[in-house]
mmCIF file of C-alpha atoms in Angstrom:
data_model
loop_
_atom_site.group_PDB
_atom_site.id
_atom_site.type_symbol
_atom_site.label_atom_id
_atom_site.label_comp_id
_atom_site.label_asym_id
_atom_site.label_seq_id
_atom_site.Cartn_x
_atom_site.Cartn_y
_atom_site.Cartn_z
ATOM 1 C CA MET H 2 0.621 95.216 74.196
ATOM 2 C CA MET H 3 -2.783 96.084 75.495
ATOM 3 C CA LYS H 4 -6.007 94.922 72.947
ATOM 4 C CA GLN H 5 -7.446 98.006 71.742
ATOM 5 C CA ASP H 6 -8.797 96.583 68.543
ATOM 6 C CA TYR H 7 -12.587 96.700 67.562
ATOM 7 C CA ALA H 8 -14.393 94.903 64.648
ATOM 8 C CA VAL H 9 -18.543 94.876 63.399
ATOM 9 C CA MET H 10 -20.150 92.239 61.904
ATOM 10 C CA GLY H 11 -23.178 92.928 59.588
ATOM 11 C CA GLY H 12 -24.443 94.095 56.909
ATOM 12 C CA VAL H 13 -22.983 97.347 54.675
ATOM 13 C CA MET H 14 -25.456 98.583 51.846
ATOM 14 C CA LEU H 15 -27.505 101.100 50.166
ATOM 15 C CA ASN H 16 -31.297 102.286 51.334
ATOM 16 C CA ASP H 17 -34.415 103.621 49.772
ATOM 17 C CA LEU H 18 -36.075 104.998 52.532
ATOM 18 C CA TYR H 19 -40.217 105.178 52.863
ATOM 19 C CA PHE H 20 -41.401 106.827 55.922
ATOM 20 C CA ALA H 21 -44.427 106.378 57.125
ATOM 21 C CA ASP H 22 -45.675 110.294 56.655
ATOM 22 C CA GLY H 23 -45.272 109.645 53.314
ATOM 23 C CA THR H 24 -41.804 111.160 52.517
ATOM 24 C CA SER H 25 -38.997 109.091 51.268
ATOM 25 C CA ARG H 26 -34.965 109.341 51.154
ATOM 26 C CA LYS H 27 -33.096 106.982 48.726
ATOM 27 C CA HIS H 28 -29.390 106.194 47.780
ATOM 28 C CA LEU H 29 -28.537 106.355 51.466
ATOM 29 C CA ILE H 30 -25.724 104.355 52.430
ATOM 30 C CA GLY H 31 -26.829 102.337 55.606
ATOM 31 C CA GLY H 32 -27.204 98.862 57.061
ATOM 32 C CA GLY H 33 -26.751 97.139 60.579
ATOM 33 C CA GLY H 34 -22.865 96.538 60.454
ATOM 34 C CA LEU H 35 -22.156 99.970 59.192
ATOM 35 C CA PHE H 36 -24.340 101.734 61.640
ATOM 36 C CA ALA H 37 -22.772 99.521 64.134
ATOM 37 C CA LEU H 38 -19.173 100.893 62.820
ATOM 38 C CA SER H 39 -20.367 104.319 63.755
ATOM 39 C CA GLY H 40 -21.852 103.833 66.326
ATOM 40 C CA ILE H 41 -18.066 102.320 67.698
ATOM 41 C CA ARG H 42 -16.301 104.841 65.729
ATOM 42 C CA LEU H 43 -17.539 107.543 67.103
ATOM 43 C CA TRP H 44 -15.551 106.226 70.550
ATOM 44 C CA THR H 45 -12.243 105.468 69.330
ATOM 45 C CA ASP H 46 -10.503 105.124 66.250
ATOM 46 C CA HIS H 47 -9.582 101.790 66.246
ATOM 47 C CA VAL H 48 -12.725 99.955 65.371
ATOM 48 C CA HIS H 49 -13.091 98.114 61.442
ATOM 49 C CA PHE H 50 -15.382 96.381 59.481
ATOM 50 C CA ILE H 51 -15.216 92.306 58.808
ATOM 51 C CA GLY H 52 -17.609 91.216 56.090
ATOM 52 C CA ASN H 53 -18.396 91.037 52.122
ATOM 53 C CA ILE H 54 -19.059 93.863 49.776
ATOM 54 C CA GLY H 55 -19.420 94.429 46.224
ATOM 55 C CA ARG H 56 -17.738 96.000 43.820
ATOM 56 C CA ASP H 57 -19.682 99.231 43.800
ATOM 57 C CA PHE H 58 -18.568 99.773 47.681
ATOM 58 C CA GLU H 59 -15.595 102.145 46.004
ATOM 59 C CA GLU H 60 -18.397 104.367 44.276
ATOM 60 C CA HIS H 61 -21.191 104.205 46.924
ATOM 61 C CA ILE H 62 -19.625 104.060 50.333
ATOM 62 C CA ALA H 63 -15.806 104.583 49.942
ATOM 63 C CA PRO H 64 -15.947 108.327 50.474
ATOM 64 C CA TRP H 65 -17.786 107.940 53.743
ATOM 65 C CA TRP H 66 -15.419 105.372 54.793
ATOM 66 C CA ASP H 67 -12.347 107.021 53.632
ATOM 67 C CA ALA H 68 -13.575 110.603 54.521
ATOM 68 C CA ASN H 69 -13.551 109.157 58.272
ATOM 69 C CA HIS H 70 -10.197 107.252 58.195
ATOM 70 C CA ILE H 71 -11.981 103.699 58.318
ATOM 71 C CA SER H 72 -9.607 100.500 58.056
ATOM 72 C CA ARG H 73 -10.354 98.374 55.282
ATOM 73 C CA LYS H 74 -8.572 95.204 56.691
ATOM 74 C CA GLY H 75 -11.556 92.678 56.895
ATOM 75 C CA LEU H 76 -12.896 93.375 53.804
ATOM 76 C CA ASN H 77 -13.877 91.157 50.871
ATOM 77 C CA VAL H 78 -15.430 91.974 47.811
ATOM 78 C CA CYS H 79 -17.080 88.910 46.762
ATOM 79 C CA HIS H 80 -20.271 90.240 44.288
ATOM 80 C CA ASN H 81 -20.603 93.161 41.636
ATOM 81 C CA HIS H 82 -23.546 94.602 43.845
ATOM 82 C CA CYS H 83 -23.698 95.852 47.582
ATOM 83 C CA THR H 84 -26.745 95.100 49.175
ATOM 84 C CA TYR H 85 -29.165 97.434 48.557
ATOM 85 C CA HIS H 86 -32.401 97.362 50.272
ATOM 86 C CA ARG H 87 -36.411 99.143 50.074
ATOM 87 C CA VAL H 88 -36.995 99.952 53.870
ATOM 88 C CA ASP H 89 -40.841 101.023 54.065
ATOM 89 C CA TYR H 90 -41.727 102.182 57.922
ATOM 90 C CA HIS H 91 -44.930 101.409 59.581
ATOM 91 C CA PRO H 92 -47.029 104.283 61.853
ATOM 92 C CA ASP H 93 -46.152 101.996 64.721
ATOM 93 C CA GLY H 94 -42.087 101.848 64.163
ATOM 94 C CA THR H 95 -41.962 98.557 62.819
ATOM 95 C CA TYR H 96 -40.572 98.515 59.106
ATOM 96 C CA GLN H 97 -40.075 95.776 56.337
ATOM 97 C CA GLU H 98 -37.479 95.918 53.694
ATOM 98 C CA GLY H 99 -35.936 93.706 50.807
ATOM 99 C CA SER H 100 -33.358 93.491 48.268
ATOM 100 C CA ILE H 101 -34.020 95.655 45.006
ATOM 101 C CA TYR H 102 -32.523 92.888 42.702
ATOM 102 C CA ASP H 103 -34.172 90.261 41.178
ATOM 103 C CA GLU H 104 -32.735 87.638 42.389
ATOM 104 C CA GLY H 105 -33.664 88.944 46.355
ATOM 105 C CA MET H 106 -32.944 87.520 48.979
ATOM 106 C CA ARG H 107 -30.231 85.480 46.504
ATOM 107 C CA HIS H 108 -28.222 88.187 46.361
ATOM 108 C CA ASP H 109 -28.265 89.193 50.324
ATOM 109 C CA MET H 110 -26.849 85.534 50.501
ATOM 110 C CA TYR H 111 -23.581 86.369 48.982
ATOM 111 C CA MET H 112 -23.547 89.149 51.146
ATOM 112 C CA VAL H 113 -23.401 87.043 54.333
ATOM 113 C CA SER H 114 -20.158 86.689 56.737
ATOM 114 C CA HIS H 115 -18.659 83.835 58.477
ATOM 115 C CA PRO H 116 -17.703 83.282 61.563
ATOM 116 C CA GLU H 117 -13.888 82.214 59.685
ATOM 117 C CA GLN H 118 -13.054 85.490 58.593
ATOM 118 C CA ILE H 119 -12.847 86.813 62.049
ATOM 119 C CA GLU H 120 -10.036 84.518 62.687
ATOM 120 C CA PRO H 121 -7.010 86.486 61.123
ATOM 121 C CA PHE H 122 -7.937 89.280 63.350
ATOM 122 C CA ALA H 123 -9.288 87.668 66.528
ATOM 123 C CA ALA H 124 -5.642 87.620 67.942
ATOM 124 C CA GLY H 125 -5.861 91.818 68.709
ATOM 125 C CA LEU H 126 -9.625 91.993 69.144
ATOM 126 C CA LYS H 127 -10.793 93.664 72.325
ATOM 127 C CA GLY H 128 -14.470 93.599 71.317
ATOM 128 C CA LEU H 129 -16.626 92.619 68.746
ATOM 129 C CA SER H 130 -20.451 93.510 67.662
ATOM 130 C CA MET H 131 -22.758 91.500 65.624
ATOM 131 C CA VAL H 132 -25.324 92.615 64.333
ATOM 132 C CA TRP H 133 -25.849 88.559 63.141
ATOM 133 C CA ASN H 134 -28.336 85.767 62.794
ATOM 134 C CA VAL H 135 -29.803 82.742 64.752
ATOM 135 C CA ASN H 136 -27.311 80.248 64.241
ATOM 136 C CA PRO H 137 -26.019 78.591 67.038
ATOM 137 C CA ALA H 138 -23.277 76.157 64.909
ATOM 138 C CA GLU H 139 -21.918 79.575 64.018
ATOM 139 C CA LEU H 140 -22.068 81.569 67.545
ATOM 140 C CA GLN H 141 -20.227 78.862 68.836
ATOM 141 C CA LYS H 142 -17.476 78.890 66.421
ATOM 142 C CA ILE H 143 -17.080 82.664 67.757
ATOM 143 C CA GLY H 144 -17.297 81.627 71.207
ATOM 144 C CA GLU H 145 -14.238 79.496 70.855
ATOM 145 C CA LEU H 146 -12.144 82.107 69.226
ATOM 146 C CA LYS H 147 -13.351 84.358 72.371
ATOM 147 C CA LYS H 148 -12.403 82.031 74.689
ATOM 148 C CA LYS H 149 -8.970 81.664 72.790
ATOM 149 C CA HIS H 150 -8.456 85.186 72.743
ATOM 150 C CA GLY H 151 -10.410 86.721 75.304
ATOM 151 C CA PHE H 152 -12.344 89.129 73.284
ATOM 152 C CA LYS H 153 -15.891 90.307 74.510
ATOM 153 C CA VAL H 154 -19.131 90.067 71.753
ATOM 154 C CA MET H 155 -22.247 91.987 71.282
ATOM 155 C CA PHE H 156 -24.999 89.942 69.851
ATOM 156 C CA GLU H 157 -27.835 92.196 68.443
ATOM 157 C CA LEU H 158 -30.499 89.499 67.083
ATOM 158 C CA ASN H 159 -31.213 90.206 64.110
ATOM 159 C CA THR H 160 -34.978 90.858 63.937
ATOM 160 C CA PHE H 161 -36.673 88.051 61.239
ATOM 161 C CA TYR H 162 -35.143 85.346 64.251
ATOM 162 C CA CYS H 163 -36.951 87.707 66.882
ATOM 163 C CA LYS H 164 -40.127 84.942 67.395
ATOM 164 C CA HIS H 165 -41.019 82.314 69.935
ATOM 165 C CA GLU H 166 -40.363 79.568 68.046
ATOM 166 C CA TYR H 167 -36.379 80.629 67.762
ATOM 167 C CA LEU H 168 -35.841 80.671 71.670
ATOM 168 C CA GLU H 169 -34.362 77.497 72.031
ATOM 169 C CA ASP H 170 -31.993 78.699 69.438
ATOM 170 C CA ILE H 171 -31.469 82.226 70.952
ATOM 171 C CA LEU H 172 -29.917 80.694 74.445
ATOM 172 C CA SER H 173 -27.707 78.624 72.563
ATOM 173 C CA CYS H 174 -26.226 81.346 71.098
ATOM 174 C CA LEU H 175 -26.854 83.442 73.961
ATOM 175 C CA GLU H 176 -24.424 80.771 75.645
ATOM 176 C CA HIS H 177 -21.269 81.901 73.535
ATOM 177 C CA VAL H 178 -21.703 85.922 74.558
ATOM 178 C CA ASP H 179 -21.321 88.847 76.821
ATOM 179 C CA ILE H 180 -23.713 90.762 76.061
ATOM 180 C CA TYR H 181 -26.888 90.610 73.558
ATOM 181 C CA SER H 182 -29.669 93.938 72.310
ATOM 182 C CA VAL H 183 -33.146 93.396 71.367
ATOM 183 C CA ASN H 184 -35.354 95.677 71.132
ATOM 184 C CA LEU H 185 -39.410 96.173 72.880
ATOM 185 C CA PRO H 186 -41.438 94.775 69.797
ATOM 186 C CA GLU H 187 -38.276 91.695 69.163
ATOM 187 C CA ALA H 188 -38.801 90.853 73.025
ATOM 188 C CA LYS H 189 -42.163 90.322 73.126
ATOM 189 C CA ASN H 190 -42.226 88.370 70.635
ATOM 190 C CA ILE H 191 -39.336 86.362 71.339
ATOM 191 C CA PHE H 192 -41.015 86.351 75.080
ATOM 192 C CA GLN H 193 -44.481 85.869 74.644
ATOM 193 C CA VAL H 194 -45.332 89.056 76.675
ATOM 194 C CA ASP H 195 -47.240 91.684 76.899
ATOM 195 C CA THR H 196 -45.043 94.418 78.645
ATOM 196 C CA GLU H 197 -41.427 95.625 79.104
ATOM 197 C CA GLU H 198 -41.657 94.796 82.254
ATOM 198 C CA ALA H 199 -42.122 91.027 81.706
ATOM 199 C CA CYS H 200 -39.541 91.321 78.696
ATOM 200 C CA ILE H 201 -37.058 92.066 81.732
ATOM 201 C CA GLU H 202 -38.261 89.136 83.933
ATOM 202 C CA ARG H 203 -37.183 86.925 81.726
ATOM 203 C CA MET H 204 -34.120 88.527 80.565
ATOM 204 C CA LEU H 205 -33.299 88.329 84.094
ATOM 205 C CA ALA H 206 -34.127 85.002 84.199
ATOM 206 C CA ILE H 207 -31.520 84.522 81.974
ATOM 207 C CA GLY H 208 -28.926 85.873 83.484
ATOM 208 C CA LYS H 209 -27.001 87.726 79.988
ATOM 209 C CA PRO H 210 -26.606 91.162 80.241
ATOM 210 C CA CYS H 211 -28.411 92.974 77.484
ATOM 211 C CA PHE H 212 -29.077 96.095 76.240
ATOM 212 C CA PHE H 213 -32.783 96.464 75.786
ATOM 213 C CA ARG H 214 -33.748 99.135 73.818
ATOM 214 C CA VAL H 215 -37.520 100.242 74.362
ATOM 215 C CA GLY H 216 -37.971 102.877 71.276
ATOM 216 C CA LYS H 217 -38.551 106.631 72.136
ATOM 217 C CA LYS H 218 -38.576 106.058 75.754
ATOM 218 C CA GLY H 219 -34.751 105.118 76.104
ATOM 219 C CA SER H 220 -32.857 102.132 76.629
ATOM 220 C CA TYR H 221 -32.581 99.923 80.006
ATOM 221 C CA VAL H 222 -29.085 97.971 80.356
ATOM 222 C CA VAL H 223 -30.122 94.855 82.044
ATOM 223 C CA MET H 224 -26.898 93.061 83.917
ATOM 224 C CA ASP H 225 -25.994 91.960 87.584
ATOM 225 C CA GLY H 226 -29.500 91.203 88.564
ATOM 226 C CA LYS H 227 -31.081 94.789 87.830
ATOM 227 C CA ALA H 228 -32.304 96.741 84.727
ATOM 228 C CA VAL H 229 -30.866 100.162 85.394
ATOM 229 C CA PHE H 230 -33.532 102.509 82.748
ATOM 230 C CA VAL H 231 -31.440 105.251 80.502
ATOM 231 C CA PRO H 232 -33.776 108.330 79.050
ATOM 232 C CA VAL H 233 -33.628 108.480 75.263
ATOM 233 C CA VAL H 234 -30.906 111.699 74.783
ATOM 234 C CA VAL H 235 -32.885 114.594 72.688
ATOM 235 C CA GLY H 236 -30.706 116.539 69.864
ATOM 236 C CA GLU H 237 -31.241 119.705 68.750
ATOM 237 C CA HIS H 238 -32.242 118.522 65.096
ATOM 238 C CA ASP H 239 -33.723 114.804 65.271
ATOM 239 C CA MET H 240 -34.177 114.292 62.018
ATOM 240 C CA ASP H 241 -34.269 110.321 61.558
ATOM 241 C CA PRO H 242 -34.147 107.251 63.389
ATOM 242 C CA THR H 243 -32.506 104.653 61.210
ATOM 243 C CA GLY H 244 -30.194 103.106 62.431
ATOM 244 C CA CYS H 245 -30.042 104.367 65.969
ATOM 245 C CA GLY H 246 -30.506 100.845 67.368
ATOM 246 C CA ASN H 247 -27.629 99.555 65.425
ATOM 247 C CA SER H 248 -25.533 102.154 66.431
ATOM 248 C CA SER H 249 -26.279 102.193 70.015
ATOM 249 C CA THR H 250 -26.199 98.744 70.490
ATOM 250 C CA ALA H 251 -22.665 98.691 69.171
ATOM 251 C CA ALA H 252 -21.635 101.559 71.611
ATOM 252 C CA ALA H 253 -23.304 99.684 74.428
ATOM 253 C CA GLY H 254 -20.979 96.802 73.455
ATOM 254 C CA PHE H 255 -17.697 99.207 73.255
ATOM 255 C CA ALA H 256 -18.727 100.392 76.406
ATOM 256 C CA PHE H 257 -19.403 96.736 78.196
ATOM 257 C CA ALA H 258 -16.025 96.079 77.047
ATOM 258 C CA GLU H 259 -14.572 99.059 77.942
ATOM 259 C CA GLY H 260 -15.398 98.256 81.863
ATOM 260 C CA TYR H 261 -18.179 101.081 82.187
ATOM 261 C CA ASP H 262 -21.019 100.335 84.984
ATOM 262 C CA PRO H 263 -24.150 99.753 83.677
ATOM 263 C CA LEU H 264 -25.370 103.737 83.943
ATOM 264 C CA MET H 265 -22.461 104.532 81.560
ATOM 265 C CA ILE H 266 -23.205 102.010 79.568
ATOM 266 C CA GLY H 267 -26.839 102.984 78.977
ATOM 267 C CA LEU H 268 -25.557 106.770 78.187
ATOM 268 C CA ILE H 269 -22.881 106.290 75.761
ATOM 269 C CA ALA H 270 -25.349 104.018 74.000
ATOM 270 C CA ASN H 271 -27.779 106.688 74.031
ATOM 271 C CA VAL H 272 -26.203 109.702 73.456
ATOM 272 C CA THR H 273 -24.707 107.394 70.204
ATOM 273 C CA SER H 274 -28.151 106.905 69.512
ATOM 274 C CA CYS H 275 -28.684 111.283 69.163
ATOM 275 C CA MET H 276 -25.935 111.618 67.093
ATOM 276 C CA ASN H 277 -26.882 109.507 64.847
ATOM 277 C CA ALA H 278 -30.381 110.995 64.431
ATOM 278 C CA GLN H 279 -29.175 114.116 63.353
ATOM 279 C CA GLN H 280 -29.110 113.274 59.879
ATOM 280 C CA HIS H 281 -30.362 111.016 57.557
ATOM 281 C CA GLY H 282 -28.006 108.064 57.265
ATOM 282 C CA PRO H 283 -25.004 107.536 59.603
ATOM 283 C CA MET H 284 -23.270 110.653 61.196
ATOM 284 C CA PRO H 285 -21.106 111.940 58.234
ATOM 285 C CA VAL H 286 -17.865 113.119 60.183
ATOM 286 C CA MET H 287 -16.859 111.500 63.436
ATOM 287 C CA ASP H 288 -13.893 113.391 64.422
ATOM 288 C CA GLU H 289 -11.811 114.442 67.990
ATOM 289 C CA ALA H 290 -14.293 117.320 68.494
ATOM 290 C CA LEU H 291 -17.561 115.170 68.208
ATOM 291 C CA ARG H 292 -16.270 112.518 70.480
ATOM 292 C CA GLU H 293 -15.248 114.987 73.292
ATOM 293 C CA LYS H 294 -18.928 116.566 72.886
ATOM 294 C CA SER H 295 -20.255 113.052 72.820
ATOM 295 C CA MET H 296 -18.293 112.135 76.200
ATOM 296 C CA ALA H 297 -18.959 115.382 78.241
ATOM 297 C CA LEU H 298 -22.791 115.166 77.478
ATOM 298 C CA ALA H 299 -22.706 111.134 78.757
ATOM 299 C CA LYS H 300 -20.537 112.257 81.767
ATOM 300 C CA GLN H 301 -22.871 115.109 82.407
ATOM 301 C CA LEU H 302 -25.399 112.851 82.241
ATOM 302 C CA TYR H 303 -24.080 110.525 84.645
ATOM 303 C CA GLU H 304 -23.319 113.004 87.484
ATOM 304 C CA LYS H 305 -27.184 114.246 86.896
ATOM 305 C CA MET H 306 -28.652 110.695 87.024
ATOM 306 C CA LYS H 307 -26.121 108.929 89.747
ATOM 307 C CA ASN H 308 -27.888 111.108 91.971
ATOM 308 C CA GLU H 309 -30.759 110.655 91.720
#
């Protein structure tokens, strides 16, 4: 039987968001892993999460999860509380975040998942999307599973590690994945350069496919010796950019594993970002109607752009 399962690893959490204009939204479900999960769930029914949650998952997150018919396989209850962060956005689009709990980062550490949690599901995977720390030893373990079972890996670097001092470790991690993703501020920090053009030069020199997010402008798919630019897809009611990077990156990983060309990879990713931005929090309902609408839009834009 052809493999069709996709899996996601990363944070599943609650967020209080404080925006640069002084407004705020509280008690929103989110986290890099949950937004990534939604980014793949938009395109396929066959996706699940692998990682750690708290007992309060049932109260706060399960209603969305179950309403979208997402499998619970891979969930591991390891604490009373799911991760809960306050996120403060700055005018330049950057942000700071941290745990609302007194134990702070110690609580977050309970929720860190490990490569060993992938192993029970590895044989059936077609693709794995990770919002993950720069940890060469753990990426090597994932790389060994990838090599054994033949699935593709998308690696979205945790922002904390997007610094030049971690470049050697980042390059070591990239040896064990198929495609990775960073945004423009992260790439500038990693490569110590000032322009997106210089970032792309460094990515091309590395030679590993990259989904390179450049904010409101759009994104590049850097692979096969070139960088294909895909402009942002603007929606009818763009409302909240939270999670757009996570959801679009995971969708790019899905499209890569499905064998689409760079232009379509970028379009599937940017359409996902558009759908994610239409409300606060993740897409509330990811059904066949939304999938058909999203694919029709991606194909329409593809036909237009490939002839330009």
